[in-house]
Amino acid sequence: MTDDVTELVDDLHERAAALSGDDAALGELFTPGFMERHTDAATFRGFLDDSDWEVATRSDFAAIDEAAFDEYVAARTSFPDWEAMLGQASEEWMARQLVG
């Protein structure tokens, strides 16, 4: 059972990374409630818009330097880096799927 959960979380991480740049899909993962609890932005789109990067596509998001984005996440959220933020959002998304 633990292996199944680990595999599901890993799959969610991969899918979330692939969704980066897709506002509708990211909105499902990074809900307004999540953003309000953990960041100083109301939406994930607003979080990106407030950054120094121009993010209009998945490739724009993928082109952001990982260390620089980790610093941005650490400065603007309750998370130390992007991986931690993505992991928490994935866990909350999974919990919503299980109950709803």
Coordinates of C-alpha atoms in Angstrom, one line a residue:
M1 CA 0.0 0.0 0.0
T2 CA 2.8 2.5 0.9
D3 CA 4.4 1.8 -2.5
D4 CA 1.1 2.5 -4.2
V5 CA 0.8 5.9 -2.4
T6 CA 4.4 6.8 -3.2
E7 CA 3.9 5.9 -6.8
L8 CA 0.8 8.0 -6.9
V9 CA 2.5 11.0 -5.4
D10 CA 5.5 10.7 -7.8
D11 CA 3.0 10.6 -10.7
L12 CA 1.3 13.7 -9.4
H13 CA 4.6 15.5 -9.2
E14 CA 5.4 14.6 -12.8
R15 CA 1.9 15.6 -14.0
A16 CA 2.1 18.9 -12.1
A17 CA 5.5 19.7 -13.6
A18 CA 4.1 18.9 -17.0
L19 CA 1.1 21.2 -16.4
S20 CA 3.2 24.2 -15.6
G21 CA 2.1 27.0 -17.8
D22 CA -1.4 25.7 -18.2
D23 CA -3.5 28.1 -16.0
A24 CA -6.6 25.9 -15.8
A25 CA -4.7 22.8 -14.7
L26 CA -2.5 24.8 -12.3
G27 CA -5.6 26.4 -10.8
E28 CA -6.9 22.9 -10.0
L29 CA -3.6 22.0 -8.3
F30 CA -2.9 25.4 -6.7
T31 CA -6.4 26.5 -5.6
P32 CA -7.1 30.0 -4.4
G33 CA -7.4 28.5 -0.9
F34 CA -4.0 26.9 -1.1
M35 CA -2.5 30.1 -2.4
E36 CA -4.1 32.2 0.4
R37 CA -2.9 29.8 3.1
H38 CA 0.7 29.4 1.8
T39 CA 1.6 32.4 -0.3
D40 CA 1.1 36.2 -0.5
A41 CA -0.7 35.8 -3.8
A42 CA -4.4 35.0 -4.5
T43 CA -3.8 32.8 -7.5
F44 CA -1.0 30.9 -9.0
R45 CA -1.2 33.1 -12.1
G46 CA -0.9 36.2 -9.9
F47 CA 2.1 34.5 -8.2
L48 CA 3.8 34.1 -11.6
D49 CA 2.7 37.6 -12.8
D50 CA 4.4 39.2 -9.7
S51 CA 7.7 37.5 -10.5
D52 CA 10.5 38.8 -12.7
W53 CA 9.8 36.2 -15.3
E54 CA 7.5 36.4 -18.3
V55 CA 5.5 33.1 -18.1
A56 CA 3.0 32.6 -20.8
T57 CA 3.7 29.0 -21.8
R58 CA 4.9 25.7 -20.4
S59 CA 8.3 26.3 -22.0
D60 CA 8.5 29.7 -20.4
F61 CA 8.0 28.1 -17.0
A62 CA 10.5 25.3 -17.8
A63 CA 13.1 27.9 -18.8
I64 CA 13.2 29.5 -15.4
D65 CA 16.4 28.8 -13.5
E66 CA 15.5 26.3 -10.8
A67 CA 17.6 27.9 -8.1
A68 CA 16.2 31.3 -8.8
F69 CA 12.6 30.0 -8.7
D70 CA 13.4 28.2 -5.4
E71 CA 14.5 31.6 -4.0
Y72 CA 11.3 33.2 -5.2
V73 CA 9.2 30.5 -3.7
A74 CA 11.1 30.8 -0.4
A75 CA 10.6 34.5 -0.3
R76 CA 6.9 34.5 -1.2
T77 CA 5.5 31.4 0.4
S78 CA 5.7 29.2 3.5
F79 CA 7.8 26.7 1.6
P80 CA 11.6 26.5 1.4
D81 CA 11.5 25.7 -2.4
W82 CA 9.4 24.8 -5.4
E83 CA 9.6 21.0 -4.7
A84 CA 8.1 21.4 -1.3
M85 CA 5.3 23.7 -2.6
L86 CA 4.5 21.3 -5.4
G87 CA 4.5 18.4 -3.0
Q88 CA 2.1 20.0 -0.6
A89 CA -0.2 21.1 -3.4
S90 CA -0.1 17.5 -4.8
E91 CA -1.0 16.0 -1.4
E92 CA -3.9 18.4 -1.0
W93 CA -5.1 17.7 -4.5
M94 CA -5.0 13.9 -3.8
A95 CA -6.9 14.4 -0.6
R96 CA -9.6 16.3 -2.4
Q97 CA -9.8 13.5 -5.0
L98 CA -10.2 10.8 -2.3
V99 CA -13.1 12.6 -0.5
G100 CA -14.8 14.1 -3.4

